[in-house]
PDB file of C-alpha atoms in Angstrom:
ATOM      1  CA  MET A 294       0.077   0.019  -0.139  1.00 93.00           C
ATOM      2  CA  CYS A 295       1.283   3.333  -1.052  1.00 96.00           C
ATOM      3  CA  ARG A 296       1.804   6.032   1.829  1.00 97.00           C
ATOM      4  CA  ILE A 297       1.521   9.501   1.356  1.00 97.00           C
ATOM      5  CA  ALA A 298       2.865  12.193   4.072  1.00 97.00           C
ATOM      6  CA  VAL A 299       0.833  15.251   3.705  1.00 98.00           C
ATOM      7  CA  SER A 300       2.651  18.488   4.949  1.00 97.00           C
ATOM      8  CA  ASN A 301       1.197  21.361   7.296  1.00 96.00           C
ATOM      9  CA  TRP A 302       3.484  24.069   8.521  1.00 95.00           C
ATOM     10  CA  GLU A 303       0.919  24.706  11.233  1.00 93.00           C
ATOM     11  CA  LEU A 304       1.039  21.233  12.741  1.00 93.00           C
ATOM     12  CA  TYR A 305       4.765  21.456  12.676  1.00 94.00           C
ATOM     13  CA  ASN A 306       5.045  24.619  14.551  1.00 92.00           C
ATOM     14  CA  ILE A 307       2.805  22.907  17.476  1.00 91.00           C
ATOM     15  CA  SER A 308       5.403  20.097  18.166  1.00 88.00           C
ATOM     16  CA  HIS A 309       8.822  21.164  17.112  1.00 89.00           C
ATOM     17  CA  ASP A 310      11.331  23.256  18.879  1.00 86.00           C
ATOM     18  CA  LYS A 311      12.493  24.882  15.691  1.00 86.00           C
ATOM     19  CA  THR A 312       9.522  26.875  13.930  1.00 86.00           C
ATOM     20  CA  ASP A 313      11.518  28.944  11.234  1.00 94.00           C
ATOM     21  CA  MET A 314      10.959  28.001   7.560  1.00 95.00           C
ATOM     22  CA  ASP A 315      14.385  27.059   6.945  1.00 95.00           C
ATOM     23  CA  SER A 316      14.140  24.368   9.774  1.00 95.00           C
ATOM     24  CA  TYR A 317      11.006  23.367   8.259  1.00 96.00           C
ATOM     25  CA  THR A 318      12.227  22.713   4.950  1.00 96.00           C
ATOM     26  CA  ASP A 319      15.006  20.698   6.298  1.00 95.00           C
ATOM     27  CA  PHE A 320      12.548  18.647   8.019  1.00 95.00           C
ATOM     28  CA  LEU A 321      10.443  17.965   4.998  1.00 96.00           C
ATOM     29  CA  ALA A 322      13.532  17.164   3.077  1.00 95.00           C
ATOM     30  CA  GLY A 323      14.480  14.800   5.743  1.00 94.00           C
ATOM     31  CA  ILE A 324      11.195  13.013   5.201  1.00 94.00           C
ATOM     32  CA  ALA A 325      12.014  12.864   1.532  1.00 91.00           C
ATOM     33  CA  ALA A 326      15.348  11.438   2.331  1.00 91.00           C
ATOM     34  CA  GLY A 327      14.280   8.848   4.718  1.00 91.00           C
ATOM     35  CA  ASP A 328      15.872  10.482   7.826  1.00 93.00           C
ATOM     36  CA  GLU A 329      14.533   8.499  10.836  1.00 92.00           C
ATOM     37  CA  LYS A 330      14.829  11.837  12.912  1.00 92.00           C
ATOM     38  CA  CYS A 331      12.110  13.368  10.775  1.00 93.00           C
ATOM     39  CA  LEU A 332       9.910  10.616  10.248  1.00 93.00           C
ATOM     40  CA  GLY A 333       9.192  10.131  13.781  1.00 87.00           C
ATOM     41  CA  GLY A 334       8.915   6.527  13.955  1.00 90.00           C
ATOM     42  CA  ASN A 335       6.934   6.526  10.715  1.00 91.00           C
ATOM     43  CA  GLU A 336       7.747   4.579   7.842  1.00 92.00           C
ATOM     44  CA  ARG A 337       9.286   6.466   4.839  1.00 93.00           C
ATOM     45  CA  PRO A 338       6.280   7.563   2.698  1.00 95.00           C
ATOM     46  CA  ASP A 339       6.177   6.924  -1.061  1.00 95.00           C
ATOM     47  CA  ILE A 340       5.075  10.421  -1.808  1.00 97.00           C
ATOM     48  CA  LEU A 341       5.404  13.551  -0.166  1.00 97.00           C
ATOM     49  CA  LEU A 342       2.468  16.045  -0.787  1.00 98.00           C
ATOM     50  CA  VAL A 343       3.075  19.564  -0.140  1.00 98.00           C
ATOM     51  CA  ARG A 344      -0.221  21.086   0.899  1.00 97.00           C
ATOM     52  CA  GLU A 345       0.424  24.167   2.889  1.00 97.00           C
ATOM     53  CA  LYS A 346      -3.059  25.908   2.333  1.00 92.00           C
ATOM     54  CA  GLN A 347      -2.457  28.501   5.005  1.00 92.00           C
ATOM     55  CA  LEU A 348       0.797  29.936   3.322  1.00 96.00           C
ATOM     56  CA  PRO A 349       0.323  32.799   0.594  1.00 97.00           C
ATOM     57  CA  GLU A 350       1.314  31.698  -2.896  1.00 97.00           C
ATOM     58  CA  THR A 351       4.642  33.683  -2.861  1.00 97.00           C
ATOM     59  CA  GLU A 352       5.789  31.993   0.341  1.00 97.00           C
ATOM     60  CA  TYR A 353       4.650  28.495  -0.873  1.00 98.00           C
ATOM     61  CA  LEU A 354       6.607  28.948  -3.922  1.00 98.00           C
ATOM     62  CA  GLU A 355       9.616  29.664  -1.947  1.00 98.00           C
ATOM     63  CA  LEU A 356       9.295  26.822   0.260  1.00 98.00           C
ATOM     64  CA  PHE A 357       8.584  24.315  -2.476  1.00 98.00           C
ATOM     65  CA  ALA A 358      11.626  25.522  -4.721  1.00 97.00           C
ATOM     66  CA  ARG A 359      14.142  25.145  -1.544  1.00 96.00           C
ATOM     67  CA  LEU A 360      12.441  21.688  -0.629  1.00 97.00           C
ATOM     68  CA  TRP A 361      12.726  20.547  -4.183  1.00 96.00           C
ATOM     69  CA  LYS A 362      16.515  21.875  -4.093  1.00 94.00           C
ATOM     70  CA  LYS A 363      17.323  20.169  -0.727  1.00 94.00           C
ATOM     71  CA  SER A 364      15.688  16.880  -1.387  1.00 91.00           C
ATOM     72  CA  ARG A 365      17.385  16.397  -4.730  1.00 88.00           C
ATOM     73  CA  GLU A 366      20.651  17.090  -2.761  1.00 88.00           C
ATOM     74  CA  TRP A 367      20.028  14.828   0.130  1.00 86.00           C
ATOM     75  CA  GLY A 368      17.560  11.998  -1.043  1.00 75.00           C
ATOM     76  CA  ASP A 369      17.980   9.099  -3.294  1.00 79.00           C
ATOM     77  CA  GLY A 370      15.224  10.287  -5.834  1.00 75.00           C
ATOM     78  CA  LYS A 371      12.971   7.531  -4.965  1.00 77.00           C
ATOM     79  CA  MET A 372      10.241   9.567  -3.416  1.00 84.00           C
ATOM     80  CA  ARG A 373       7.904  11.651  -5.310  1.00 93.00           C
ATOM     81  CA  ILE A 374       7.491  15.331  -4.095  1.00 97.00           C
ATOM     82  CA  ILE A 375       4.132  16.751  -5.228  1.00 98.00           C
ATOM     83  CA  PRO A 376       2.955  20.424  -4.862  1.00 98.00           C
ATOM     84  CA  HIS A 377      -0.617  21.113  -4.013  1.00 98.00           C
ATOM     85  CA  THR A 378      -2.849  24.096  -5.558  1.00 98.00           C
ATOM     86  CA  HIS A 379       0.022  26.237  -7.480  1.00 98.00           C
ATOM     87  CA  PRO A 380       0.989  25.194 -10.868  1.00 98.00           C
ATOM     88  CA  ALA A 381       3.839  27.476 -10.661  1.00 98.00           C
ATOM     89  CA  ALA A 382       5.427  25.411  -8.051  1.00 98.00           C
ATOM     90  CA  ALA A 383       5.564  22.518 -10.492  1.00 97.00           C
ATOM     91  CA  ARG A 384       6.728  24.610 -13.439  1.00 96.00           C
ATOM     92  CA  GLN A 385       9.603  26.440 -11.729  1.00 96.00           C
ATOM     93  CA  CYS A 386      10.983  23.200 -10.345  1.00 95.00           C
ATOM     94  CA  GLY A 387      10.355  20.903 -13.388  1.00 95.00           C
ATOM     95  CA  CYS A 388       8.138  18.780 -11.432  1.00 95.00           C
ATOM     96  CA  GLY A 389       5.754  16.837 -13.506  1.00 96.00           C
ATOM     97  CA  TRP A 390       3.207  16.421 -10.946  1.00 98.00           C
ATOM     98  CA  LEU A 391       0.573  18.577  -9.356  1.00 98.00           C
ATOM     99  CA  HIS A 392      -2.260  18.153  -6.844  1.00 98.00           C
ATOM    100  CA  LEU A 393      -5.561  20.161  -7.106  1.00 98.00           C
ATOM    101  CA  SER A 394      -8.848  20.518  -5.562  1.00 98.00           C
ATOM    102  CA  PHE A 395     -11.489  19.394  -7.881  1.00 97.00           C
ATOM    103  CA  PRO A 396     -12.777  22.877  -8.664  1.00 96.00           C
ATOM    104  CA  LEU A 397      -9.579  24.278  -9.653  1.00 97.00           C
ATOM    105  CA  PHE A 398      -8.933  21.361 -11.941  1.00 97.00           C
ATOM    106  CA  GLN A 399     -11.944  22.313 -13.598  1.00 95.00           C
ATOM    107  CA  LYS A 400     -11.005  25.773 -13.913  1.00 96.00           C
ATOM    108  CA  TYR A 401      -7.699  24.753 -15.273  1.00 96.00           C
ATOM    109  CA  HIS A 402      -8.467  21.864 -17.572  1.00 96.00           C
ATOM    110  CA  GLY A 403      -7.678  22.051 -21.306  1.00 94.00           C
ATOM    111  CA  THR A 404      -5.609  25.063 -20.719  1.00 96.00           C
ATOM    112  CA  GLU A 405      -1.627  25.442 -21.026  1.00 96.00           C
ATOM    113  CA  ILE A 406      -1.518  25.788 -17.292  1.00 96.00           C
ATOM    114  CA  LEU A 407      -1.569  22.102 -16.932  1.00 96.00           C
ATOM    115  CA  SER A 408      -0.030  20.864 -20.241  1.00 94.00           C
ATOM    116  CA  ASN A 409       2.547  18.411 -19.511  1.00 94.00           C
ATOM    117  CA  LEU A 410       1.482  17.732 -15.837  1.00 97.00           C
ATOM    118  CA  HIS A 411       0.085  14.811 -14.160  1.00 98.00           C
ATOM    119  CA  CYS A 412      -2.565  15.901 -11.964  1.00 98.00           C
ATOM    120  CA  GLY A 413      -4.157  14.311  -8.755  1.00 98.00           C
ATOM    121  CA  LEU A 414      -7.427  15.495  -7.512  1.00 98.00           C
ATOM    122  CA  SER A 415      -9.019  15.736  -4.123  1.00 98.00           C
ATOM    123  CA  VAL A 416     -12.492  14.339  -4.446  1.00 98.00           C
ATOM    124  CA  HIS A 417     -15.725  13.914  -2.100  1.00 97.00           C
ATOM    125  CA  SER A 418     -18.282  11.892  -3.934  1.00 97.00           C
ATOM    126  CA  VAL A 419     -18.358   8.972  -6.488  1.00 98.00           C
ATOM    127  CA  GLU A 420     -19.433  11.312  -9.287  1.00 98.00           C
ATOM    128  CA  GLU A 421     -16.475  13.595  -8.802  1.00 98.00           C
ATOM    129  CA  ALA A 422     -14.128  10.767  -8.786  1.00 98.00           C
ATOM    130  CA  LYS A 423     -15.852   9.289 -12.105  1.00 98.00           C
ATOM    131  CA  LEU A 424     -15.442  12.602 -13.734  1.00 97.00           C
ATOM    132  CA  ALA A 425     -11.843  13.259 -12.494  1.00 98.00           C
ATOM    133  CA  GLN A 426     -11.007  10.055 -14.493  1.00 98.00           C
ATOM    134  CA  GLU A 427     -12.796  11.124 -17.442  1.00 97.00           C
ATOM    135  CA  LEU A 428     -10.852  14.330 -17.566  1.00 96.00           C
ATOM    136  CA  GLY A 429      -7.669  12.616 -17.143  1.00 97.00           C
ATOM    137  CA  ALA A 430      -6.703  12.586 -13.604  1.00 98.00           C
ATOM    138  CA  ALA A 431      -3.679  10.477 -12.729  1.00 98.00           C
ATOM    139  CA  TYR A 432      -5.229   9.701  -9.287  1.00 98.00           C
ATOM    140  CA  VAL A 433      -7.678  10.751  -6.810  1.00 98.00           C
ATOM    141  CA  THR A 434      -7.789  11.180  -2.971  1.00 98.00           C
ATOM    142  CA  ALA A 435     -11.048  10.524  -1.349  1.00 98.00           C
ATOM    143  CA  GLY A 436     -12.299  11.881   2.002  1.00 96.00           C
ATOM    144  CA  HIS A 437     -12.696  12.545   4.577  1.00 95.00           C
ATOM    145  CA  ILE A 438     -12.873   8.656   5.763  1.00 97.00           C
ATOM    146  CA  PHE A 439     -12.580   9.198   9.469  1.00 97.00           C
ATOM    147  CA  ALA A 440     -13.223  12.106  11.923  1.00 91.00           C
ATOM    148  CA  THR A 441     -10.549  14.711  11.816  1.00 85.00           C
ATOM    149  CA  ASP A 442      -9.579  18.201  13.339  1.00 76.00           C
ATOM    150  CA  CYS A 443      -9.553  19.453  10.003  1.00 76.00           C
ATOM    151  CA  LYS A 444     -13.170  19.150   9.421  1.00 72.00           C
ATOM    152  CA  LYS A 445     -14.557  19.710  12.954  1.00 74.00           C
ATOM    153  CA  GLY A 446     -18.273  18.918  13.009  1.00 74.00           C
ATOM    154  CA  VAL A 447     -18.303  17.510   9.379  1.00 82.00           C
ATOM    155  CA  PRO A 448     -19.230  13.770   9.524  1.00 90.00           C
ATOM    156  CA  PRO A 449     -16.829  11.315   8.170  1.00 93.00           C
ATOM    157  CA  ARG A 450     -17.721   9.446   4.900  1.00 96.00           C
ATOM    158  CA  GLY A 451     -16.272   6.314   6.157  1.00 97.00           C
ATOM    159  CA  LEU A 452     -14.715   3.111   4.464  1.00 98.00           C
ATOM    160  CA  GLU A 453     -18.063   2.075   2.678  1.00 98.00           C
ATOM    161  CA  PHE A 454     -17.657   5.451   0.736  1.00 98.00           C
ATOM    162  CA  LEU A 455     -13.985   4.863   0.175  1.00 98.00           C
ATOM    163  CA  ASN A 456     -14.656   1.295  -1.191  1.00 98.00           C
ATOM    164  CA  GLU A 457     -17.656   2.887  -3.454  1.00 98.00           C
ATOM    165  CA  VAL A 458     -15.120   5.354  -4.926  1.00 98.00           C
ATOM    166  CA  CYS A 459     -12.605   2.813  -5.542  1.00 98.00           C
ATOM    167  CA  GLU A 460     -15.090   0.538  -7.537  1.00 98.00           C
ATOM    168  CA  SER A 461     -16.145   3.467  -9.546  1.00 98.00           C
ATOM    169  CA  VAL A 462     -12.908   4.216 -11.188  1.00 98.00           C
ATOM    170  CA  ARG A 463      -9.672   2.518 -12.476  1.00 98.00           C
ATOM    171  CA  ILE A 464      -7.159   5.031 -11.486  1.00 98.00           C
ATOM    172  CA  PRO A 465      -5.569   4.788  -7.961  1.00 98.00           C
ATOM    173  CA  VAL A 466      -7.504   5.952  -5.045  1.00 98.00           C
ATOM    174  CA  TYR A 467      -5.960   7.098  -1.913  1.00 98.00           C
ATOM    175  CA  ALA A 468      -7.846   7.270   1.270  1.00 98.00           C
ATOM    176  CA  ILE A 469      -7.687  10.625   3.197  1.00 98.00           C
ATOM    177  CA  GLY A 470      -8.787  12.401   6.488  1.00 97.00           C
ATOM    178  CA  GLY A 471      -8.224  11.273  10.116  1.00 96.00           C
ATOM    179  CA  ILE A 472      -5.709   8.286   9.349  1.00 97.00           C
ATOM    180  CA  HIS A 473      -3.463   7.374  11.675  1.00 94.00           C
ATOM    181  CA  LYS A 474      -1.376   4.282  13.021  1.00 93.00           C
ATOM    182  CA  GLY A 475      -4.704   2.961  14.837  1.00 95.00           C
ATOM    183  CA  ASN A 476      -7.070   2.793  11.909  1.00 97.00           C
ATOM    184  CA  LEU A 477      -4.582   2.536   8.963  1.00 97.00           C
ATOM    185  CA  PRO A 478      -5.065  -1.419   8.988  1.00 97.00           C
ATOM    186  CA  LEU A 479      -8.719  -0.663   8.049  1.00 97.00           C
ATOM    187  CA  VAL A 480      -7.593   1.221   5.046  1.00 98.00           C
ATOM    188  CA  ASP A 481      -5.015  -1.312   4.041  1.00 97.00           C
ATOM    189  CA  ARG A 482      -7.873  -3.922   4.015  1.00 97.00           C
ATOM    190  CA  SER A 483     -10.152  -1.638   1.828  1.00 97.00           C
ATOM    191  CA  ARG A 484      -9.734  -1.276  -2.000  1.00 97.00           C
ATOM    192  CA  ALA A 485      -7.822   2.027  -1.954  1.00 98.00           C
ATOM    193  CA  ALA A 486      -4.284   2.036  -3.549  1.00 98.00           C
ATOM    194  CA  GLY A 487      -2.701   3.731  -0.235  1.00 98.00           C
ATOM    195  CA  ALA A 488      -3.428   6.336   2.439  1.00 98.00           C
ATOM    196  CA  CYS A 489      -2.472  10.000   3.144  1.00 98.00           C
ATOM    197  CA  MET A 490      -1.466  10.819   6.657  1.00 97.00           C
ATOM    198  CA  MET A 491      -0.788  14.509   7.987  1.00 96.00           C
ATOM    199  CA  SER A 492      -0.482  14.407  11.969  1.00 93.00           C
ATOM    200  CA  GLU A 493       1.293  11.241  11.997  1.00 94.00           C
ATOM    201  CA  TYR A 494       4.392  12.833  10.020  1.00 96.00           C
ATOM    202  CA  MET A 495       3.903  16.459  11.151  1.00 94.00           C
ATOM    203  CA  PHE A 496       2.902  16.163  14.761  1.00 84.00           C
ATOM    204  CA  PHE A 497       5.328  14.524  17.057  1.00 62.00           C
ATOM    205  CA  ASN A 498       7.758  15.042  19.990  1.00 47.00           C
ATOM    206  CA  ASN A 499      11.264  15.090  18.260  1.00 44.00           C
TER     207      ASN A 499
END
């Protein structure tokens, strides 16, 4: 099963002593390189999804550029790093991948903005997953599967929903939302191609 680490600057700030952007970049690059000190007891992920919705675009582009450079210097190149939301981040680094919300993908679809990019999408219904596949998405993340602080007060969609999405498309489906070591085996037993985890990688006492 594929493991995807999802970055979050705010969670990093809560649980780490060094909270400047340079230290955060080193931390993410360490995850990409498989540094045990940065993994916090987790296994090395297959993909690092650099989400950072709270950062302005200018700061995000700076972070991703530094991370891309450091990960190439430190790592073995085995792990895929995917920018989220900002096509310019992929363009500036020569990264061939990009993750978008479903509305943003619809906005950019068929334009030069997404030319030569493999796009993954966030979906929240079977219908969105089917349309994402029809429009050429490389994969989808489906959620939220379990209760999570990121979606306080919003009921989770659950494993039945996850399996329905998986059965509706041929492209990989990755579960997201409230996934941790305790419920990860449930996702592994589902039809999903893998799981995305944020808190497990960002929030720990190092």
